Amino acid sequence: MKNFIQSLLLLIAVIVSTTGAQKEIYAKEGQDITLEPTSYPANSYVYWYFEKQDGHQLAWLNPLGGKGFNEKWKNRLSLTGASLVIKALQEDLFGTFVCKISDSITFKPLYLHIMVEKSASPLLSGDYLSLTCSLGSVPQNTAEIYWLSPQGNREGNKGTVYIQARSEHHGQWDCVVKKNANEKKFPVSVTVVDLAPVPSHQYTSTDSPLTIPCSLISHVSWEQVKKKEIEEVQWHFAPKLSSGTLSDNPEQLFSLDLEKLTWKKGKDKGLSPVYNIKNGNLSLTKSKATVEERGRYTCSMKFKDGRTLETTVDVVVLEIIAHPKAELIYGQQVNLSCSTGDQLPNDMKLNWTSPKTSSYISYPTHITVPEVGKKDNGKWGCELWQGGNKLTSDEILLKIGEHGKLSVWMLVIICSAAVILLLLLVLAFIHYRRRKVQFSRSYSFLFNHTELLVQLYELPLCVCLFVTHISRKRDSSGINSASAKSTY
C-alpha cells in the first residue's frame, strides 16, 4: 500500500533580550511572518542576517530611514520599522535568523527555526497515513507537540502519527504546539477516498418508501475518486429466502458507466438510483417497499489495484396481513399478523394501534378480533420498537360491511341463474317436440302449454323473492340483536 507522508514544518522565532526573556512565535508555510524585536531604541542601526551573526546580510536600516535588501531576497522581504517581514514563508528559508540592533548599549540576537508544510494528496481507504509535526532545536524548554484527529481525539506519539486511513480520518487534523499555558494549532487537511458509514439495517414497511444509502464521505469529489483509478461501481442484492437465510447467488441490480456516469440496469426490482453521482450519492430508492425487497444490498467500488470499497445494508420490511381478508362482513372473525419475516431479537417488540372503540385478543405477533363490527372499521397499525426508538410502522384498513348484505346478492344471482337455466331447458324441450310431431301439432302444443311455461318461469322468481324476504328479515333481527349486545 502507498504511504501518505504529510510533514508540518513550523517557524519558531525565539527573541532573546538582554534579560534573557524569550518569546516564541509559530507560523506555517504560505503565511506572512513579522519578526519584531522586543525594543527598538531611537538612532539605532538594524541588521538582519541569515544563519549566523555577520553571516549573509538580508536587510539593514539606518537611523535616517535608509534601508536595503539582499538582491536574492528583496522580493520576499520588507522592513516595517526594525521588524523584518517575510512574505509567503517557504521552505528555503529554513535556518537561523539573527537581528543585530546596535548602539552604544544593546545587542539583541534573534534565533529563527523554520520548517514548512508540504502539499497533500488524496488517500484511498486502506493506505497508510503518516503525519509528522516537529520543531527545530530551540535554545531551551522544548514545547509539547501532539495531533488532534478530526473527531478531536489526541493522536500520535511525540508529534508523529502512522495509521491505516479510514473514513473517520478524513478531514482537518491539527498539530498542537503547547508550552506552559500557551497553545497554538496548525491545521492540516487530509483527504481519504471512502464510502460513508451506513447503518447495518434499514427498517421500512409496506406502507413506507425505501431508501438504501450509499455515498462518498463528505467533501470527496468524483474527480478525486477518478484519480485513484476507479474500475467499476455496482449494486448487488441477495434476497431473503423463505427459510430465513440469504441467497448464495446475489443478483446484480445496477452497474455504473464510468464515462457517461449513468446506471445500467440488471435485475429489475423496482428500485431506482439517485442521479447525483458527481456529488457522491449512489443510493437506491423506491416509492413504496414490498416484502420482495427483504434481503442484503451491497454497494461496491472496485479499483485497478484490486482493492474494493463496499457498504452492506440488510433491508427489513414490516408487513401486516389480514386473514381471511381486509374487507369483511359483520360478525366475521379476523386475524391480523405483523412480521418482518424473521424472529424478532430480544430487544425488539411490536406495538399495535387500533380504532378507539375496538376490542381484540392480543398475542406477541398477531391479534384476533372474534366478531368484527362497525367499531372495528378503520385503520389498524403495527409499530416496530427497539428500546425507546420506533424503527418503522405499517398500517392496514379494515372495511366492515353490513351483515347479510352479501348473502342477499348471492341469492339474487343464484335465482337469476336458475331462471335462465330453466328457460334453456324449456326451449330444448320445445325443439325436441318439434322434431317428433308435425308442424301444425307443434303450434298446438306450444299454445296449449303456454300457461305451463309462464308458471314455470314465475316459480323460481317467487322462490327467489321469498328467500330474499326471509334473509332480510333475519338480517334485521340480527342487527337489532347486535345493537342490544353493544348497548349491554
Coordinates of C-alpha atoms in Angstrom, one line a residue:
M1 CA 0.0 0.0 0.0
K2 CA 1.1 3.5 -0.6
N3 CA 2.3 5.7 2.2
F4 CA 1.0 9.2 2.5
I5 CA 3.5 11.5 4.2
Q6 CA 2.4 14.9 5.4
S7 CA 5.1 16.9 7.2
L8 CA 4.1 20.0 9.0
L9 CA 7.0 22.3 9.2
L10 CA 6.8 25.2 11.6
L11 CA 8.5 28.5 12.2
I12 CA 9.8 29.2 15.7
A13 CA 11.1 32.6 16.4
V14 CA 12.9 32.9 19.7
I15 CA 13.6 36.5 20.6
V16 CA 16.3 36.9 23.3
S17 CA 16.5 40.1 25.1
T18 CA 19.3 41.4 27.3
T19 CA 17.4 40.0 30.3
G20 CA 17.3 36.5 28.8
A21 CA 13.5 36.5 28.4
Q22 CA 12.2 34.6 25.3
K23 CA 9.1 34.9 23.2
E24 CA 8.2 32.2 20.7
I25 CA 6.3 32.8 17.5
Y26 CA 4.7 30.0 15.5
A27 CA 3.6 30.1 11.8
K28 CA 3.3 27.8 8.8
E29 CA 4.1 27.8 5.1
G30 CA 2.4 30.5 3.0
Q31 CA 1.9 32.9 5.8
D32 CA 3.4 36.4 6.0
I33 CA 5.7 36.5 9.1
T34 CA 6.7 39.6 11.0
L35 CA 9.7 39.3 13.3
E36 CA 9.7 42.1 15.7
P37 CA 12.4 43.0 18.2
T38 CA 11.4 43.4 21.8
S39 CA 12.6 47.0 21.7
Y40 CA 13.9 49.5 19.1
P41 CA 15.9 52.4 20.6
A42 CA 16.0 55.6 18.6
N43 CA 19.0 56.3 16.4
S44 CA 19.9 52.6 16.2
Y45 CA 21.3 50.6 13.3
V46 CA 19.4 47.4 12.5
Y47 CA 21.0 44.5 10.7
W48 CA 19.3 41.2 9.7
Y49 CA 21.4 38.2 9.0
F50 CA 20.7 34.6 7.8
E51 CA 22.2 31.5 9.5
K52 CA 24.5 33.4 12.0
Q53 CA 25.6 36.8 13.1
D54 CA 27.7 38.5 10.5
G55 CA 26.6 35.8 8.0
H56 CA 24.5 36.6 4.9
Q57 CA 23.1 40.0 5.4
L58 CA 19.4 40.1 4.4
A59 CA 18.4 43.7 5.2
W60 CA 19.6 46.8 7.0
L61 CA 18.1 50.1 8.3
N62 CA 19.9 53.2 9.5
P63 CA 18.7 56.0 11.8
L64 CA 17.9 58.3 8.9
G65 CA 15.4 55.9 7.4
G66 CA 17.6 54.4 4.7
K67 CA 17.2 50.7 4.1
G68 CA 18.4 48.0 1.8
F69 CA 17.9 44.3 1.0
N70 CA 19.9 41.4 -0.4
E71 CA 19.2 41.1 -4.1
K72 CA 18.2 37.4 -3.8
W73 CA 15.6 38.1 -1.1
K74 CA 14.4 41.6 -1.9
N75 CA 11.0 40.5 -3.4
R76 CA 10.2 38.4 -0.3
L77 CA 11.4 40.7 2.4
S78 CA 10.4 44.1 3.7
L79 CA 11.0 46.2 6.8
T80 CA 8.4 47.9 9.0
G81 CA 10.5 49.9 11.4
A82 CA 13.0 47.5 12.7
S83 CA 10.7 44.5 12.1
L84 CA 11.5 42.0 9.3
V85 CA 8.5 40.9 7.3
I86 CA 8.9 37.6 5.4
K87 CA 6.3 37.3 2.6
A88 CA 4.7 33.9 1.9
L89 CA 7.0 31.8 4.0
Q90 CA 8.7 29.0 2.0
E91 CA 10.9 26.0 2.9
D92 CA 14.1 27.5 1.5
L93 CA 14.2 29.9 4.5
F94 CA 14.8 27.1 6.9
G95 CA 17.7 28.1 9.2
T96 CA 18.6 30.8 11.7
F97 CA 18.0 34.5 11.5
V98 CA 20.0 37.0 13.6
C99 CA 18.9 40.5 14.3
K100 CA 21.5 42.9 15.5
I101 CA 20.4 46.3 16.9
S102 CA 23.5 48.3 17.8
D103 CA 24.0 51.5 19.6
S104 CA 26.4 52.2 22.5
I105 CA 24.4 50.0 24.9
T106 CA 22.4 47.0 23.4
F107 CA 22.9 43.9 21.3
K108 CA 19.9 41.6 20.7
P109 CA 20.2 38.3 18.8
L110 CA 17.1 36.6 17.2
Y111 CA 17.0 32.9 16.6
L112 CA 14.5 31.6 14.0
H113 CA 13.9 28.0 13.1
I114 CA 11.6 27.3 10.1
M115 CA 10.0 24.0 8.9
V116 CA 7.5 24.1 6.0
E117 CA 4.2 22.2 5.4
K118 CA 4.3 20.1 2.2
S119 CA 1.3 19.5 0.0
A120 CA -1.2 16.7 0.5
S121 CA -2.7 14.2 -1.9
P122 CA -5.9 12.0 -1.6
L123 CA -5.6 8.7 0.1
L124 CA -7.6 5.6 -0.7
S125 CA -9.1 3.9 2.4
G126 CA -6.5 1.4 3.5
D127 CA -3.5 3.5 2.6
Y128 CA -1.2 4.4 5.4
L129 CA -1.4 7.9 6.7
S130 CA 1.9 9.3 8.2
L131 CA 1.7 12.7 9.9
T132 CA 4.9 14.4 11.3
C133 CA 4.9 17.6 13.3
S134 CA 8.3 18.7 14.7
L135 CA 10.3 21.7 15.8
G136 CA 13.9 22.5 15.1
S137 CA 16.2 22.7 18.1
V138 CA 15.1 25.5 20.4
P139 CA 17.6 27.1 22.9
Q140 CA 15.7 25.8 25.9
N141 CA 12.4 24.4 27.2
T142 CA 11.2 22.4 24.2
A143 CA 7.4 22.6 23.7
E144 CA 5.0 19.6 23.8
I145 CA 3.7 18.5 20.4
Y146 CA 0.7 16.2 19.5
W147 CA -2.0 15.8 16.9
L148 CA -5.8 16.2 17.2
S149 CA -7.9 14.0 14.9
P150 CA -11.0 15.3 13.0
Q151 CA -13.0 14.0 15.9
G152 CA -10.9 16.0 18.4
N153 CA -9.1 13.0 19.8
R154 CA -5.4 13.2 20.8
E155 CA -3.3 11.0 18.5
G156 CA 0.3 10.2 17.9
N157 CA 3.5 10.0 19.9
K158 CA 5.9 12.9 20.0
G159 CA 4.3 14.6 17.0
T160 CA 4.1 11.5 14.8
V161 CA 1.0 9.7 13.5
Y162 CA 1.2 6.5 11.5
I163 CA -2.2 4.7 10.9
Q164 CA -4.2 2.9 8.2
A165 CA -6.5 5.5 6.8
R166 CA -10.3 5.1 7.1
S167 CA -13.3 7.4 6.6
E168 CA -13.0 8.7 10.2
H169 CA -9.6 10.1 9.4
H170 CA -10.9 12.3 6.6
G171 CA -11.0 16.0 7.5
Q172 CA -8.9 18.5 9.4
W173 CA -6.1 17.4 11.6
D174 CA -4.4 19.9 14.0
C175 CA -0.8 19.9 15.1
V176 CA -0.8 21.3 18.6
V177 CA 2.3 23.0 19.9
K178 CA 1.9 23.7 23.6
K179 CA 4.3 25.3 26.0
N180 CA 3.3 26.2 29.5
A181 CA -0.2 27.9 29.2
N182 CA 0.4 28.9 25.6
E183 CA -1.1 26.7 22.8
K184 CA -1.0 27.1 19.0
K185 CA -2.8 24.9 16.5
F186 CA -1.8 24.3 12.8
P187 CA -4.5 22.7 10.7
V188 CA -3.7 20.1 8.0
S189 CA -6.3 18.8 5.6
V190 CA -6.3 15.1 4.9
T191 CA -8.5 13.6 2.2
V192 CA -9.5 9.9 2.3
V193 CA -11.5 8.4 -0.5
D194 CA -14.0 6.1 1.2
L195 CA -17.7 5.3 1.3
A196 CA -19.6 6.9 4.2
P197 CA -20.6 4.6 7.0
V198 CA -24.2 3.3 6.9
P199 CA -26.4 1.5 9.4
S200 CA -26.2 -2.3 9.2
H201 CA -30.1 -2.5 8.9
Q202 CA -32.6 -0.3 7.1
Y203 CA -36.1 -0.6 8.5
T204 CA -39.2 0.2 6.5
S205 CA -42.7 -1.2 5.8
T206 CA -45.1 -1.9 3.0
D207 CA -46.8 1.4 3.8
S208 CA -43.5 3.4 3.6
P209 CA -40.9 4.4 1.0
L210 CA -37.5 2.7 0.8
T211 CA -34.0 4.3 0.6
I212 CA -30.9 2.2 0.6
P213 CA -28.0 4.5 1.3
C214 CA -24.5 4.6 -0.3
S215 CA -22.4 7.7 -0.8
L216 CA -18.9 9.0 -0.7
I217 CA -17.8 10.7 2.6
S218 CA -18.4 14.4 2.6
H219 CA -16.1 16.8 0.7
V220 CA -14.7 14.0 -1.5
S221 CA -15.3 14.8 -5.2
W222 CA -15.8 12.4 -8.1
E223 CA -12.7 13.8 -9.6
Q224 CA -10.7 12.7 -6.6
V225 CA -12.2 9.2 -6.9
K226 CA -11.1 9.1 -10.6
K227 CA -7.5 9.9 -9.6
K228 CA -7.4 6.7 -7.6
E229 CA -8.2 4.7 -10.8
I230 CA -11.7 3.6 -10.2
E231 CA -12.6 0.5 -12.3
E232 CA -16.3 -0.3 -11.5
V233 CA -19.2 0.6 -9.3
Q234 CA -22.0 -1.9 -8.7
W235 CA -25.1 -2.8 -6.7
H236 CA -25.8 -6.4 -5.7
F237 CA -28.8 -8.0 -3.9
A238 CA -29.0 -11.2 -2.0
P239 CA -32.8 -11.9 -1.4
K240 CA -34.1 -13.3 1.8
L241 CA -35.3 -16.9 1.3
S242 CA -38.4 -18.5 2.9
S243 CA -36.1 -20.4 5.2
G244 CA -34.9 -17.0 6.6
T245 CA -31.4 -17.3 5.1
L246 CA -29.9 -15.2 2.4
S247 CA -29.4 -16.4 -1.1
D248 CA -25.9 -17.6 -2.0
N249 CA -26.2 -16.2 -5.5
P250 CA -26.5 -12.3 -5.3
E251 CA -28.2 -10.6 -8.2
Q252 CA -26.6 -7.6 -9.9
L253 CA -29.1 -4.7 -9.8
F254 CA -27.0 -1.9 -11.3
S255 CA -23.6 -1.1 -12.7
L256 CA -22.2 2.4 -13.4
D257 CA -21.0 3.6 -16.8
L258 CA -17.9 5.5 -15.6
E259 CA -17.6 7.5 -18.8
K260 CA -21.3 8.7 -19.1
L261 CA -21.9 8.5 -15.3
T262 CA -25.2 6.7 -16.0
W263 CA -26.5 3.5 -14.4
K264 CA -27.1 0.3 -16.4
K265 CA -30.0 -1.8 -15.0
G266 CA -29.5 -5.5 -14.3
K267 CA -32.2 -7.4 -12.3
D268 CA -35.3 -5.3 -12.1
K269 CA -36.6 -5.0 -8.6
G270 CA -38.4 -1.7 -9.0
L271 CA -35.6 0.3 -7.4
S272 CA -34.2 3.5 -8.9
P273 CA -30.8 5.1 -8.5
V274 CA -30.4 8.6 -7.2
Y275 CA -28.9 10.5 -10.1
N276 CA -26.5 12.7 -8.1
I277 CA -23.2 10.8 -8.8
K278 CA -20.9 13.8 -9.1
N279 CA -21.9 14.8 -5.6
G280 CA -21.1 11.3 -4.4
N281 CA -24.6 10.0 -3.9
L282 CA -25.0 6.4 -5.1
S283 CA -28.2 5.5 -3.2
L284 CA -31.2 3.5 -4.4
T285 CA -34.8 4.4 -3.7
K286 CA -38.4 3.1 -4.2
S287 CA -41.7 5.0 -3.5
K288 CA -43.2 2.1 -1.6
A289 CA -41.5 -1.0 -0.3
T290 CA -42.7 -4.6 -0.6
V291 CA -41.7 -7.8 1.1
E292 CA -39.8 -8.7 -2.1
E293 CA -37.1 -6.1 -1.1
R294 CA -36.2 -8.1 2.0
G295 CA -32.5 -9.1 1.8
R296 CA -29.0 -7.8 1.7
Y297 CA -27.8 -5.0 -0.5
T298 CA -24.1 -4.4 -1.3
C299 CA -22.7 -1.2 -2.9
S300 CA -19.2 -1.7 -4.1
M301 CA -16.4 0.4 -5.7
K302 CA -13.5 -1.6 -7.3
F303 CA -10.1 0.0 -8.1
K304 CA -7.4 -1.1 -10.5
D305 CA -5.0 -2.1 -7.8
G306 CA -7.5 -4.8 -6.8
R307 CA -8.9 -3.1 -3.7
T308 CA -12.7 -2.8 -3.2
L309 CA -14.7 -0.4 -1.0
E310 CA -18.2 -1.5 -0.1
T311 CA -21.1 -1.0 2.2
T312 CA -23.7 -3.6 3.1
V313 CA -27.3 -2.9 4.3
D314 CA -29.9 -5.5 5.4
V315 CA -33.4 -4.3 4.5
V316 CA -36.1 -5.2 7.0
V317 CA -39.7 -4.8 5.7
L318 CA -42.6 -4.8 8.2
E319 CA -45.9 -6.1 6.9
I320 CA -49.4 -6.5 8.3
I321 CA -51.5 -9.4 6.8
A322 CA -55.3 -9.7 7.4
H323 CA -56.8 -13.3 7.4
P324 CA -59.1 -14.1 5.7
K325 CA -59.0 -10.5 4.2
A326 CA -59.3 -6.8 5.0
E327 CA -62.9 -6.5 3.6
L328 CA -65.2 -8.3 6.0
I329 CA -68.9 -8.6 6.9
Y330 CA -70.5 -8.1 10.3
G331 CA -69.7 -11.0 12.7
Q332 CA -66.7 -12.5 10.9
Q333 CA -63.5 -13.3 12.7
V334 CA -60.3 -11.7 11.5
N335 CA -56.6 -12.4 12.4
L336 CA -54.1 -9.6 11.9
S337 CA -50.4 -10.7 11.8
C338 CA -47.4 -8.3 11.8
S339 CA -44.0 -9.6 10.9
T340 CA -40.6 -8.7 9.4
G341 CA -40.2 -12.3 8.1
D342 CA -37.8 -13.2 10.9
Q343 CA -38.0 -13.8 14.6
L344 CA -37.5 -10.6 16.5
P345 CA -34.4 -10.1 18.7
N346 CA -35.0 -9.9 22.4
D347 CA -34.5 -6.1 22.4
M348 CA -37.3 -5.5 19.8
K349 CA -41.1 -5.6 20.2
L350 CA -44.3 -4.9 18.3
N351 CA -47.0 -2.4 19.4
W352 CA -50.5 -2.4 17.9
T353 CA -52.7 0.6 17.3
S354 CA -56.5 0.2 16.6
P355 CA -59.7 2.2 16.4
K356 CA -60.5 3.6 19.9
T357 CA -63.7 1.5 20.3
S358 CA -62.3 -1.8 19.1
S359 CA -61.5 -4.7 21.4
Y360 CA -59.3 -7.7 20.5
I361 CA -57.3 -10.6 21.8
S362 CA -53.5 -9.8 21.6
Y363 CA -50.6 -12.2 21.0
P364 CA -46.9 -11.5 20.6
T365 CA -47.0 -11.2 16.8
H366 CA -50.7 -11.1 15.9
I367 CA -54.2 -10.1 17.2
T368 CA -57.6 -11.7 16.8
V369 CA -61.0 -10.0 16.6
P370 CA -63.5 -12.8 17.2
E371 CA -66.5 -10.9 15.7
V372 CA -65.9 -7.7 13.7
G373 CA -68.4 -4.9 13.8
K374 CA -68.7 -1.2 12.9
K375 CA -66.5 -0.4 15.9
D376 CA -63.6 -2.3 14.2
N377 CA -63.9 -0.4 11.0
G378 CA -60.8 1.8 10.2
K379 CA -57.0 1.8 10.3
W380 CA -55.0 -0.7 12.3
G381 CA -51.3 -0.2 12.8
C382 CA -48.3 -2.1 13.9
E383 CA -45.1 -0.4 15.2
L384 CA -41.6 -2.0 15.5
W385 CA -39.7 -0.7 18.5
Q386 CA -36.1 -1.2 19.8
G387 CA -35.6 0.2 23.2
G388 CA -37.1 3.7 23.1
N389 CA -36.8 4.1 19.4
K390 CA -39.6 3.4 16.8
L391 CA -37.9 1.8 13.8
T392 CA -40.8 1.7 11.4
S393 CA -44.6 1.1 11.3
D394 CA -47.2 -0.3 9.0
E395 CA -51.0 0.2 8.6
I396 CA -53.9 -1.7 7.2
L397 CA -57.5 -0.5 6.6
L398 CA -60.3 -2.9 7.7
K399 CA -63.7 -2.4 5.9
I400 CA -66.7 -3.9 7.7
G401 CA -69.8 -4.3 5.6
E402 CA -73.4 -4.7 6.8
H403 CA -74.4 -8.2 8.0
G404 CA -76.1 -10.4 5.3
K405 CA -75.9 -7.9 2.5
L406 CA -73.5 -10.0 0.5
S407 CA -75.7 -13.1 1.0
V408 CA -78.8 -11.4 -0.5
W409 CA -76.9 -10.5 -3.6
M410 CA -75.6 -14.0 -3.9
L411 CA -79.2 -15.4 -3.6
V412 CA -80.4 -13.0 -6.3
I413 CA -77.6 -14.1 -8.6
I414 CA -78.4 -17.8 -8.0
C415 CA -82.1 -17.3 -8.6
S416 CA -81.4 -15.4 -11.9
A417 CA -79.1 -18.2 -13.0
A418 CA -81.8 -20.7 -12.2
V419 CA -84.4 -18.8 -14.3
I420 CA -82.0 -18.7 -17.3
L421 CA -81.3 -22.4 -16.9
L422 CA -85.0 -23.3 -16.8
L423 CA -85.7 -21.3 -19.9
L424 CA -82.9 -23.1 -21.7
L425 CA -84.4 -26.4 -20.7
V426 CA -87.9 -25.4 -21.9
L427 CA -86.5 -24.3 -25.3
A428 CA -84.6 -27.5 -25.6
F429 CA -87.8 -29.4 -24.8
I430 CA -89.8 -27.5 -27.4
H431 CA -87.1 -28.1 -30.0
Y432 CA -87.2 -31.8 -29.2
R433 CA -91.0 -32.0 -29.6
R434 CA -90.9 -30.2 -32.9
R435 CA -88.8 -33.0 -34.3
K436 CA -91.4 -35.6 -33.2
V437 CA -94.6 -34.1 -34.3
Q438 CA -96.0 -32.3 -37.3
F439 CA -95.7 -28.6 -37.9
S440 CA -99.4 -27.9 -37.1
R441 CA -99.4 -30.0 -33.9
S442 CA -96.2 -28.2 -32.7
Y443 CA -98.1 -24.9 -32.8
S444 CA -101.0 -26.5 -31.0
F445 CA -98.6 -27.9 -28.4
L446 CA -96.9 -24.6 -27.8
F447 CA -100.3 -22.8 -27.5
N448 CA -101.6 -25.4 -25.1
H449 CA -98.5 -25.3 -22.9
T450 CA -98.1 -21.5 -22.8
E451 CA -99.7 -21.3 -19.4
L452 CA -97.4 -24.0 -18.2
L453 CA -94.4 -22.2 -19.4
V454 CA -95.4 -19.0 -17.7
Q455 CA -96.0 -20.8 -14.4
L456 CA -92.5 -22.5 -14.8
Y457 CA -91.0 -19.1 -15.4
E458 CA -92.7 -17.5 -12.4
L459 CA -92.0 -20.3 -10.0
P460 CA -88.2 -19.6 -9.5
L461 CA -88.9 -15.9 -9.3
C462 CA -91.3 -16.4 -6.4
V463 CA -88.8 -18.7 -4.7
C464 CA -86.1 -16.0 -5.0
L465 CA -88.3 -13.3 -3.7
F466 CA -89.4 -15.5 -0.8
V467 CA -85.7 -16.3 0.1
T468 CA -84.7 -12.7 -0.1
H469 CA -87.6 -11.6 2.2
I470 CA -86.6 -14.3 4.7
S471 CA -82.9 -13.2 4.5
R472 CA -83.7 -9.5 5.0
K473 CA -86.0 -10.4 8.0
R474 CA -83.1 -12.4 9.5
D475 CA -80.7 -9.5 8.9
S476 CA -83.0 -7.1 10.6
S477 CA -83.3 -9.3 13.7
G478 CA -79.5 -9.9 13.7
I479 CA -78.7 -6.2 13.6
N480 CA -81.2 -5.5 16.4
S481 CA -79.7 -8.3 18.5
A482 CA -76.1 -6.9 17.8
S483 CA -77.3 -3.4 18.8
A484 CA -78.7 -4.8 22.0
K485 CA -75.5 -6.6 22.7
S486 CA -73.4 -3.5 22.1
T487 CA -75.7 -1.4 24.4
Y488 CA -75.4 -4.1 27.0

